[in-house]
PDB file of C-alpha atoms in Angstrom:
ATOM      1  CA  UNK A   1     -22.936  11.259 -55.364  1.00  0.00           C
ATOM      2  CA  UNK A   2     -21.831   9.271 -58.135  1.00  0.00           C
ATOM      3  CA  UNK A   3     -19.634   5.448 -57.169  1.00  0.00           C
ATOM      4  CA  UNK A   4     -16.324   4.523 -58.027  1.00  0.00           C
ATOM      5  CA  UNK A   5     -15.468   1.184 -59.943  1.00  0.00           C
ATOM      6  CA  UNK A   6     -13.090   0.650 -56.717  1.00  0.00           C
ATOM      7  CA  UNK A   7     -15.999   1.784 -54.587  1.00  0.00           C
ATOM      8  CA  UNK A   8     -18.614  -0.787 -56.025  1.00  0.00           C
ATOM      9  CA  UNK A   9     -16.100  -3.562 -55.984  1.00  0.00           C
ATOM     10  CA  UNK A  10     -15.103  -3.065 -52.309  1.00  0.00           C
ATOM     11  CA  UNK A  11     -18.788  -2.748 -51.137  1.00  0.00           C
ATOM     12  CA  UNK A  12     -19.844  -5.971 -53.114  1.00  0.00           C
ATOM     13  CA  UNK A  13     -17.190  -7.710 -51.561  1.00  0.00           C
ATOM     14  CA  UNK A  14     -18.055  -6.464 -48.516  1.00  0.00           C
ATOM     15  CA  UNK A  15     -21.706  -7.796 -49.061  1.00  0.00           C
ATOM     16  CA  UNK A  16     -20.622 -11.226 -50.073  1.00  0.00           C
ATOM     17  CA  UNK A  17     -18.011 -11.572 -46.967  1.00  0.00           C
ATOM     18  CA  UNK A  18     -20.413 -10.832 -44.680  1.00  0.00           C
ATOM     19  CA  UNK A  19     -23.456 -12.443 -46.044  1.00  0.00           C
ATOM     20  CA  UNK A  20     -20.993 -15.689 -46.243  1.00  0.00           C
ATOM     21  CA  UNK A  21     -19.670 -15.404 -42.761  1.00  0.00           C
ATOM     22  CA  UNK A  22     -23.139 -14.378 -41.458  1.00  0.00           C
ATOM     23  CA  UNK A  23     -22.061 -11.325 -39.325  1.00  0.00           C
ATOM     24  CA  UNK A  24     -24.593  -9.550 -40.326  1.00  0.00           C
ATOM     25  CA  UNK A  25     -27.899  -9.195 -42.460  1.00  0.00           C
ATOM     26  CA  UNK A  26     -27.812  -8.250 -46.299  1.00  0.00           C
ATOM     27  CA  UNK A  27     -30.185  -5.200 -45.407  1.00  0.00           C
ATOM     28  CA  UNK A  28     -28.009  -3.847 -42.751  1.00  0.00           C
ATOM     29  CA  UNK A  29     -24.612  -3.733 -45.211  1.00  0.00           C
ATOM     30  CA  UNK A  30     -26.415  -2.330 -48.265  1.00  0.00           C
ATOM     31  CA  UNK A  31     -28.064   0.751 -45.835  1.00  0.00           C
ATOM     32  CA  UNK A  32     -24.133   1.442 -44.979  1.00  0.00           C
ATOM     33  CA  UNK A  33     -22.955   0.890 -48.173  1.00  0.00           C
ATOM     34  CA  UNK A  34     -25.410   3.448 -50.138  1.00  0.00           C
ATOM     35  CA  UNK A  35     -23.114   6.419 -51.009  1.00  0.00           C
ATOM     36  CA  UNK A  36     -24.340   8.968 -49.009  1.00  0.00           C
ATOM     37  CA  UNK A  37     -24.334   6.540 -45.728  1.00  0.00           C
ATOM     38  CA  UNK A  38     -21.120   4.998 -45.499  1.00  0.00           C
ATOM     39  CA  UNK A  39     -18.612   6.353 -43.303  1.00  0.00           C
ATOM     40  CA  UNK A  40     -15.370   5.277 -42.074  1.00  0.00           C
ATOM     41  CA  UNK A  41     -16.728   4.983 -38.763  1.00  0.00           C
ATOM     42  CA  UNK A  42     -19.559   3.531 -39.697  1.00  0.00           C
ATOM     43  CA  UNK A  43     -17.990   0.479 -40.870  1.00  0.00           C
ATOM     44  CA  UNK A  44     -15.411   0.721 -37.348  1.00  0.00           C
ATOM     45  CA  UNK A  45     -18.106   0.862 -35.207  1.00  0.00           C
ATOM     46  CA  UNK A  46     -20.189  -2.236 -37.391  1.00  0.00           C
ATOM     47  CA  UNK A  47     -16.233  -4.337 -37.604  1.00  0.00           C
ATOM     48  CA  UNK A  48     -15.326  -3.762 -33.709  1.00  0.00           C
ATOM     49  CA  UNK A  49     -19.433  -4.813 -32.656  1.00  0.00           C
ATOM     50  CA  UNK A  50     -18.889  -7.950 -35.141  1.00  0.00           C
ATOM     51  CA  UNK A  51     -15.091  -8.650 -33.904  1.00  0.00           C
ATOM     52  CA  UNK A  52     -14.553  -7.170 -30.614  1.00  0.00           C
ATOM     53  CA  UNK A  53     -16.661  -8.308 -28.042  1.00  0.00           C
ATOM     54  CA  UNK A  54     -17.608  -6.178 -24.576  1.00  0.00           C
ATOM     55  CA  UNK A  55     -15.925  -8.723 -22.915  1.00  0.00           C
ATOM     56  CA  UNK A  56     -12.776  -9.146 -25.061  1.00  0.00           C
ATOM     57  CA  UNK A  57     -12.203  -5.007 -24.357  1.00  0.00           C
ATOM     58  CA  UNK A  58     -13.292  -5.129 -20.713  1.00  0.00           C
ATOM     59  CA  UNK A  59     -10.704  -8.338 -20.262  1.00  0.00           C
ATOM     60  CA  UNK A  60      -7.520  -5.444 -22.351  1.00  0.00           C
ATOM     61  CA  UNK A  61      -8.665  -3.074 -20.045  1.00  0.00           C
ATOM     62  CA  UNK A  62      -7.876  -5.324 -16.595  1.00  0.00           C
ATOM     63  CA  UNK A  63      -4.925  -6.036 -18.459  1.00  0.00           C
ATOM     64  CA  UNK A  64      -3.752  -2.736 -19.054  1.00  0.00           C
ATOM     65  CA  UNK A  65      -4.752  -1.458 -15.340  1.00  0.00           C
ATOM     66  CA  UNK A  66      -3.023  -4.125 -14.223  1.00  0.00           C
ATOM     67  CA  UNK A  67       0.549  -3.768 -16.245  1.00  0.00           C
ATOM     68  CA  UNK A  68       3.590  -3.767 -15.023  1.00  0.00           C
ATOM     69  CA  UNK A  69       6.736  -3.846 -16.456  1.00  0.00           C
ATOM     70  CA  UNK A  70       7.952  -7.391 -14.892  1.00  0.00           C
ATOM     71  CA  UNK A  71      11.572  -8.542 -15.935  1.00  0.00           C
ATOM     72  CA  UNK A  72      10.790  -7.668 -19.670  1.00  0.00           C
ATOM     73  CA  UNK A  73      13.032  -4.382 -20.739  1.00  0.00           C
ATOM     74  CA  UNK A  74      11.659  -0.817 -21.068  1.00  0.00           C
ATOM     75  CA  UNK A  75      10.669  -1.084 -24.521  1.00  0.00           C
ATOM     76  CA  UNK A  76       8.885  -4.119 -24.657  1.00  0.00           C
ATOM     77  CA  UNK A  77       7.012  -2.755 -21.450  1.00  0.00           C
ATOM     78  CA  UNK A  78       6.546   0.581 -24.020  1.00  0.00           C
ATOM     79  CA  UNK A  79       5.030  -1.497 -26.699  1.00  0.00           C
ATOM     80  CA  UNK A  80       2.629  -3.707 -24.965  1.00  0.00           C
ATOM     81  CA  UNK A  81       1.676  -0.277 -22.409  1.00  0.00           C
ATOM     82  CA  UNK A  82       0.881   1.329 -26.273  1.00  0.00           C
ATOM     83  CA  UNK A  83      -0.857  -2.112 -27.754  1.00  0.00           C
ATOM     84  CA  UNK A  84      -3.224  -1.967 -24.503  1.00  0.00           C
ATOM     85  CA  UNK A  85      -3.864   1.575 -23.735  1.00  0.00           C
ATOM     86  CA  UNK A  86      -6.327   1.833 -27.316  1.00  0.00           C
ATOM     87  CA  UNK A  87      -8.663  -0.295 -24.547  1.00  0.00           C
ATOM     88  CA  UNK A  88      -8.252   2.291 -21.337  1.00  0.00           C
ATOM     89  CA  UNK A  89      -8.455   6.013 -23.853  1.00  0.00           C
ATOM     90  CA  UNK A  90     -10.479   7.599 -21.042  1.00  0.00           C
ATOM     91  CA  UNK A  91      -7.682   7.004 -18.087  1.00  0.00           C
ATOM     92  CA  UNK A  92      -4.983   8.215 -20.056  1.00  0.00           C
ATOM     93  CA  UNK A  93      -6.741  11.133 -21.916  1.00  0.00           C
ATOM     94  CA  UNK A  94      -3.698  13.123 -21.488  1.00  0.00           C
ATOM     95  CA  UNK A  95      -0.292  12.964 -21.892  1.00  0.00           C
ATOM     96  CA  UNK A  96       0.363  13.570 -17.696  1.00  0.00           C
ATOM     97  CA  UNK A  97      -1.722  10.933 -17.166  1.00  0.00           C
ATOM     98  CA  UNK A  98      -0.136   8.611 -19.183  1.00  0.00           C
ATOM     99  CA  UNK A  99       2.797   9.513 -17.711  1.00  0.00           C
ATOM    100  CA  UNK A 100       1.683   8.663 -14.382  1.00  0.00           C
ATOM    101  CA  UNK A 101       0.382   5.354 -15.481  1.00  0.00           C
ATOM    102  CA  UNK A 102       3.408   4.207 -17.209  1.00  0.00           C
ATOM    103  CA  UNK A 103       5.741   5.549 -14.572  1.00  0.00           C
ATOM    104  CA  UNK A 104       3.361   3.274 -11.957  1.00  0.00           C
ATOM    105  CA  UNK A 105       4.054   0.206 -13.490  1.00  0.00           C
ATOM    106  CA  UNK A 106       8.155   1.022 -14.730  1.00  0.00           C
ATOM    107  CA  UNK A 107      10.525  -1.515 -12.006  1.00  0.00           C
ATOM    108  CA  UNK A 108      11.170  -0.158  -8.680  1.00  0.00           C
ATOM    109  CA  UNK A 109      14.714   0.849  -9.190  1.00  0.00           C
ATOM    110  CA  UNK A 110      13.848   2.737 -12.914  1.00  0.00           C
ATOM    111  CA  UNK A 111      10.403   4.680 -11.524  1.00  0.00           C
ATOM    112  CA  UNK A 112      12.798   5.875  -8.605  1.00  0.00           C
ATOM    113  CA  UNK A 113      15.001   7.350 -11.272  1.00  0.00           C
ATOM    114  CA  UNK A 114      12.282   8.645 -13.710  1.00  0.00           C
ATOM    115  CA  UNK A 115      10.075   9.818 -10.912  1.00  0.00           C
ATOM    116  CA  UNK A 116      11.522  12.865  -9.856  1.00  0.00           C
ATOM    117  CA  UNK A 117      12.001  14.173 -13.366  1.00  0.00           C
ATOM    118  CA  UNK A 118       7.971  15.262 -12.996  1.00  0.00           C
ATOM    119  CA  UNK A 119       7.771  14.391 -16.624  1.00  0.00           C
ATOM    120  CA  UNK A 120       5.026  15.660 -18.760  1.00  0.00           C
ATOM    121  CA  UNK A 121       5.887  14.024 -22.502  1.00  0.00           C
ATOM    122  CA  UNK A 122       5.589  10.311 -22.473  1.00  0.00           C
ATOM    123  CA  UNK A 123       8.344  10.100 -25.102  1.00  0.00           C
ATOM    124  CA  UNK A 124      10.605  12.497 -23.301  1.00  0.00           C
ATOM    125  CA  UNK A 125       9.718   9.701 -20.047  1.00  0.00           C
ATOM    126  CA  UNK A 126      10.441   6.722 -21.905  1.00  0.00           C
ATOM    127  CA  UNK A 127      13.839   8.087 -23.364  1.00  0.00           C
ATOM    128  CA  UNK A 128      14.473   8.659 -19.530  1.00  0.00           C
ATOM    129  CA  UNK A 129      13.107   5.469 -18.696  1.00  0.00           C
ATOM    130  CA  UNK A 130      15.677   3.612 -21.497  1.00  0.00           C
ATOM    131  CA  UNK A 131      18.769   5.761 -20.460  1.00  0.00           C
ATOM    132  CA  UNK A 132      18.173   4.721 -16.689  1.00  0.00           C
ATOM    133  CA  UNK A 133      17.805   1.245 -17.642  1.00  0.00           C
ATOM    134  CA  UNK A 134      21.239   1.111 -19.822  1.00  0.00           C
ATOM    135  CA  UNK A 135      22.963   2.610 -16.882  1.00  0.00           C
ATOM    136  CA  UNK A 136      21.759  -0.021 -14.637  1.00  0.00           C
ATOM    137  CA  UNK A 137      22.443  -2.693 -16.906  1.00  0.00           C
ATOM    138  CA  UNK A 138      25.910  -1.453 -16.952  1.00  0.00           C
ATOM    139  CA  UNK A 139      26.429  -1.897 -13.697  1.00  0.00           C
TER     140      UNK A 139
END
């Protein structure tokens, strides 16, 4: 397998960085960055050991077991349910279980709304989840 100009450049980079920040030994970024080693989740799994701490996942994943939806509106609830559920993949594997979860932490007065719908598509439940909200804001 031949390299890339781009290919050499990146990995060279990649060696000074690290060897400069001191995340890791020379000998363990040339091994991944021979040709027919490197993979793209090689290098995730090297990055998220050198970046993202047990702890600093464990402390997302209270967060997202513990979200709730508060006094902030549906789709900033969406968006931070979405930034945090990358840390809790094995509790919403599916998309009924992610349902459930983001119906469980919706306000008391949308999840009554929402609930009954037995939804099944978490975009077709946070369309519902919007809609409900708009109507209660107009009111």
């Amino acid at each position: 397998m031949s390299w890339s100009a781009q290919r050499k450049r990146n990995c060279v980079w990649l060696l000074f960085y690290w060897r400069k920040k001191r995340m890791i030994g020379g000998d363990s970024l040339e091994s991944i960055c021979r040709p027919s080693v490197i993979t793209w989740v090689d290098f995730k799994d090297v990055f998220n050991k050198s970046y993202y701490p047990l702890a600093y996942k464990d402390d997302k994943q209270d967060l997202f077991l513990h979200l709730v939806q508060g006094s902030v509106i549906v789709v900033e609830y969406q968006k931070r349910f979405m930034e945090l559920s990358k840390y809790a993949a094995l509790l919403i594997a599916n998309e009924v279980n992610r349902c459930k979860r983001f119906e469980g932490g919706l306000r008391r007065e949308i999840r009554v709304a929402v609930i009954g719908g037995d939804h099944k598509h978490f975009g077709k439940l946070v369309e519902t989840a919007l809609r409900r909200s708009q109507r209660a804001d107009d009111s």
